Coordinates of C-alpha atoms and ligand atoms in Angstrom, one line a residue:
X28 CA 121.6 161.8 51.2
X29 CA 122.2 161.6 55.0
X30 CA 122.8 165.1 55.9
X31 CA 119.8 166.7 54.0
X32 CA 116.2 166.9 55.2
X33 CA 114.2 164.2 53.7
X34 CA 111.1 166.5 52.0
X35 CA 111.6 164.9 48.3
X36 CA 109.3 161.8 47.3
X37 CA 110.4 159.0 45.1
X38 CA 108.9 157.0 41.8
X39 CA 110.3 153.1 41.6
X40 CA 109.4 152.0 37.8
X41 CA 109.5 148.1 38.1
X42 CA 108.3 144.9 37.3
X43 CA 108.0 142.0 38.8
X44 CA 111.6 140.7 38.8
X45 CA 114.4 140.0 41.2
X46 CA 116.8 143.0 40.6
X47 CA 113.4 145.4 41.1
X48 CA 112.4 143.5 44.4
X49 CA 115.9 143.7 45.6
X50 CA 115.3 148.5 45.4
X51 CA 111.6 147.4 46.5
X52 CA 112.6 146.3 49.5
X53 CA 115.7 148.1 50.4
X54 CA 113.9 151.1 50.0
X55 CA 110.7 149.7 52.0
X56 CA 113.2 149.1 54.7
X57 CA 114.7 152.3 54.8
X58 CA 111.5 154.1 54.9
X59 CA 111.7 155.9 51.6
X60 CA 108.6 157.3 50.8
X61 CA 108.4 156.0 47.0
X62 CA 105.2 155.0 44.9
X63 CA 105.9 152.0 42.6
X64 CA 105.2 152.3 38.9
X65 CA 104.8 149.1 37.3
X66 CA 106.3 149.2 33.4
X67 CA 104.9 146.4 31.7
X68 CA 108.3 144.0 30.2
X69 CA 105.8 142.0 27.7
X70 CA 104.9 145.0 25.7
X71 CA 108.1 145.9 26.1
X72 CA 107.5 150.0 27.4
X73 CA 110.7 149.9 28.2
X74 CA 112.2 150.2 25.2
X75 CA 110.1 152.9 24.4
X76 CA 111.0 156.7 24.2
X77 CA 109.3 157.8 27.4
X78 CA 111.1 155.2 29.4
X79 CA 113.9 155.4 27.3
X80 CA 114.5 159.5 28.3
X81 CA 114.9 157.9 31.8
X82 CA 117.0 155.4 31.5
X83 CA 119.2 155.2 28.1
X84 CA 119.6 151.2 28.9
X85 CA 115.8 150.4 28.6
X86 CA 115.8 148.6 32.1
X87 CA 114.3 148.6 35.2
X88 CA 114.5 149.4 38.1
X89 CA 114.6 153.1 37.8
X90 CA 114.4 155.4 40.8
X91 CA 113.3 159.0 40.2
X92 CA 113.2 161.1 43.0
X93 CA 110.6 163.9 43.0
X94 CA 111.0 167.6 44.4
X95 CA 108.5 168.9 46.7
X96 CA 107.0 171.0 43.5
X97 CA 106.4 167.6 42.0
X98 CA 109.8 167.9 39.5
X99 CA 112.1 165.5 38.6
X100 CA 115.4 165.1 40.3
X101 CA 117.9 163.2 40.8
X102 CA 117.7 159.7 38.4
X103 CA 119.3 156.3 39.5
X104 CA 119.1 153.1 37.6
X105 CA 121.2 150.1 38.4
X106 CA 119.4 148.2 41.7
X107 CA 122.4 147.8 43.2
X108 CA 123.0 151.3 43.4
X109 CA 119.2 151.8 44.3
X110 CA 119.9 149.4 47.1
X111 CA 122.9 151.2 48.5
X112 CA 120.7 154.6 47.9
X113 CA 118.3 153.3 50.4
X114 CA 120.9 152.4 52.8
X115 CA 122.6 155.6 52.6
X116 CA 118.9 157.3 53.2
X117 CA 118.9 155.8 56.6
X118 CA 122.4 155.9 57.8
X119 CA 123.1 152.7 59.9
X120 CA 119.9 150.9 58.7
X121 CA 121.0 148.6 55.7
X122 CA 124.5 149.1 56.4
X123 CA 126.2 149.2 59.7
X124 CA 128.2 152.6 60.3
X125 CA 131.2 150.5 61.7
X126 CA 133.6 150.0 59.0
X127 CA 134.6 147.0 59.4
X128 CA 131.2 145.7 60.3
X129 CA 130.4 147.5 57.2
X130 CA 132.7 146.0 54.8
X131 CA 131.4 142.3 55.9
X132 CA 128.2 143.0 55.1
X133 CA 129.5 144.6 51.9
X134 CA 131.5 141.1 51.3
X135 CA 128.5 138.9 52.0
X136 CA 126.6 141.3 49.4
X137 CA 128.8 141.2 46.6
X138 CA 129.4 137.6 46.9
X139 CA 125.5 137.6 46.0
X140 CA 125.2 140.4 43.8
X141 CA 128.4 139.4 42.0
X142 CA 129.2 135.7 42.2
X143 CA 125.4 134.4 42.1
X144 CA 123.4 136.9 40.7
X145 CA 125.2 137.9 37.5
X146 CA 126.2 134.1 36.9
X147 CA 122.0 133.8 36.9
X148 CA 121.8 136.9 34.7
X149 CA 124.4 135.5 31.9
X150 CA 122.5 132.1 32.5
X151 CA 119.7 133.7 31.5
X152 CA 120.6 135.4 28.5
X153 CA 122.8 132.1 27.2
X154 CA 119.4 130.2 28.0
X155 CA 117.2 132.8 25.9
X156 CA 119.9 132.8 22.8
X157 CA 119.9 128.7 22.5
X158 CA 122.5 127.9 24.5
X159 CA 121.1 125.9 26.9
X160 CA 124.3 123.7 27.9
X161 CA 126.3 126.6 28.9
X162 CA 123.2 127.9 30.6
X163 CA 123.0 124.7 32.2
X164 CA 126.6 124.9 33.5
X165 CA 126.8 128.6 34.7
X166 CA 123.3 127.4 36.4
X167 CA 125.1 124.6 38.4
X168 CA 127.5 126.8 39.5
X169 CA 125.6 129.7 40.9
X170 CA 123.7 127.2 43.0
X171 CA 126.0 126.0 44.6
X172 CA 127.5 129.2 45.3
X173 CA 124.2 130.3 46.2
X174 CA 124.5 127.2 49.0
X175 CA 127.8 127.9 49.6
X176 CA 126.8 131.6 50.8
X177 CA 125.1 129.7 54.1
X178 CA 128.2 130.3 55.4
X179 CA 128.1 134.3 55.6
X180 CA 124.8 133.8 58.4
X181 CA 126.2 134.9 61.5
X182 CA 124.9 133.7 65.1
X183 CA 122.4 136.5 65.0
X184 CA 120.9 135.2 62.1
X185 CA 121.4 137.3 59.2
X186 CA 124.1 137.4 56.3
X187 CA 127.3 138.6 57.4
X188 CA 126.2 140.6 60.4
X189 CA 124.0 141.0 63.7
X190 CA 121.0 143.0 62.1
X191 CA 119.1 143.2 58.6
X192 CA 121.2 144.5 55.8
X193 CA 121.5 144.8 52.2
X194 CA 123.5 141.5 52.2
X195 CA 120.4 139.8 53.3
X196 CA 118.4 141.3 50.5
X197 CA 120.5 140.5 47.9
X198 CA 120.8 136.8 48.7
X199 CA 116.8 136.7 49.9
X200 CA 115.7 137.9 46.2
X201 CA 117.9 135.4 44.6
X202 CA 117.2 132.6 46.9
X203 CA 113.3 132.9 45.9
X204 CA 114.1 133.6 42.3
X205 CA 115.9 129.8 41.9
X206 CA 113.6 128.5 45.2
X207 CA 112.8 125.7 42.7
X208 CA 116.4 124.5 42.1
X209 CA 118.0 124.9 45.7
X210 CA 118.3 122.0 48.0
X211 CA 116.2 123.2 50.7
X212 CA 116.3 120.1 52.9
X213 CA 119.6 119.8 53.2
X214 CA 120.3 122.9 54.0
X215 CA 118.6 123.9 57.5
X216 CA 120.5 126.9 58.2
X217 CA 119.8 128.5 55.0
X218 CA 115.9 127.8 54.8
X219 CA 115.6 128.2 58.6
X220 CA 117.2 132.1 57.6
X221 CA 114.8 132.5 54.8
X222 CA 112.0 131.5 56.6
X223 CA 112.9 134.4 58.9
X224 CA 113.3 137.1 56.2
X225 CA 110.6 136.4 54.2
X226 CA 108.4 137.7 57.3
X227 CA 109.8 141.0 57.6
X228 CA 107.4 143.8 56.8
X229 CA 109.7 145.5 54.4
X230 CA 110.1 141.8 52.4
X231 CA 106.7 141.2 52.3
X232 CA 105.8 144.7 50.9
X233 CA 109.1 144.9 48.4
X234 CA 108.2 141.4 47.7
X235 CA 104.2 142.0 46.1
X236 CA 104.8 145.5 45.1
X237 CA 105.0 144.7 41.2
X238 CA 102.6 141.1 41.6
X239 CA 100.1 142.7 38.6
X240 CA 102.9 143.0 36.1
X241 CA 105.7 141.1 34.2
Ligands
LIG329 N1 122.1 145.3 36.2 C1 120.8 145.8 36.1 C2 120.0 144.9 35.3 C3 118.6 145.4 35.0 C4 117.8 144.3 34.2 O1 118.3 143.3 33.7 N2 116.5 144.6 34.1 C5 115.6 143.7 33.4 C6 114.5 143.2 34.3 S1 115.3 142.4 35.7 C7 115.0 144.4 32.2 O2 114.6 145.6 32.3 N3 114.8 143.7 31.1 C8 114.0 144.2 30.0 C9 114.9 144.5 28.9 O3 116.2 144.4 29.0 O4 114.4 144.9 27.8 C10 120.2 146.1 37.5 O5 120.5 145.3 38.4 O6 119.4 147.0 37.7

């Protein structure tokens, strides 16, 4: 992406939930000039064939980029590769180009992506299939994981590095997506950091982009 003039636009087909907030607003951040196209989850339109022909999976987030006559290009599903698409858009935005300041952040984000988020996304499923014990325990122990991952704020104040990155996004969309279970009070650090990201411009917008769906 770096080394090519930036004269495409972008589609992000979305709803509102935490792995399409997480491409909402990497790609906000970036400054990736994307229109967001709500699919609606309860009528389930993405398990229909139009949606289907873009992704084979039936889930969003979806990126399709768009050709300056208006044709589709390249297709990305997955929001963690959406998110390191937006980075990669920007060079030295979402990701620092150092490498070793690089691979921290890129520590600090799997941790989140890996660690808390999928454990909330099996949790999820076990809960929706009747098993609501083992739900119960992967749940426990992707909180306190999720607390845990205080530990990756730096001095400056973000996860795992001295600017905004993708680490912060992932553990900012996950944070707010359990806000209800985590511990706020006794952790300062960790509220006094979300409290700081929530105001960014590019978190606010990735944040209400998909507030009139599902
Ligand atoms: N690993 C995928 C997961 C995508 C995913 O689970 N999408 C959900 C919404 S967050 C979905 O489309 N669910 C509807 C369905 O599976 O029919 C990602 O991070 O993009």
């Amino acid at each position: 992406v770096a080394d090519q003039p930036h004269q495409e636009s972008y589609d992000l087909y979305g709803a509102r939930t935490g792995n399409c907030l997480r491409a909402a607003i990497a790609l906000s951040e970036a400054g990736v000039p994307f229109t967001p196209r709500a699919v609606d989850l309860r009528t389930r339109e993405q398990r229909g064939p139009t949606f289907m022909a873009l992704n084979p999976s039936g889930q969003v987030p979806v990126l399709v980029q768009r050709l300056g006559s208006g044709a589709k290009g390249f297709v990305l599903s997955q929001s963690v590769a959406i998110t390191l698409y937006a980075a990669e858009y920007t060079p030295g935005g979402l990701l620092p180009l150092d490498v070793n300041a690089r691979f921290k952040v890129l520590e600090a984000y799997f941790y989140f992506v890996a660690d808390v988020i999928g454990l909330n996304g099996v949790a999820f499923a076990l809960k929706g299939d009747g098993f609501g014990e083992a739900a119960q325990s992967l749940t426990r122990r992707y909180l306190a994981r999720l607390t845990r991952g205080e530990r990756f704020i730096s001095e400056h104040g973000f996860m795992a590095g001295d600017r905004f990155s993708i680490a912060d996004i992932a553990a900012f969309t996950i944070s707010s997506a359990v806000a209800e279970d985590v511990p706020w009070t006794t952790l300062p650090r960790l509220a006094d950091w979300r409290d700081r990201i929530a105001e960014r411009p590019s978190v606010q917008r990735g944040m209400h982009l998909f507030d009139k769906t599902t």
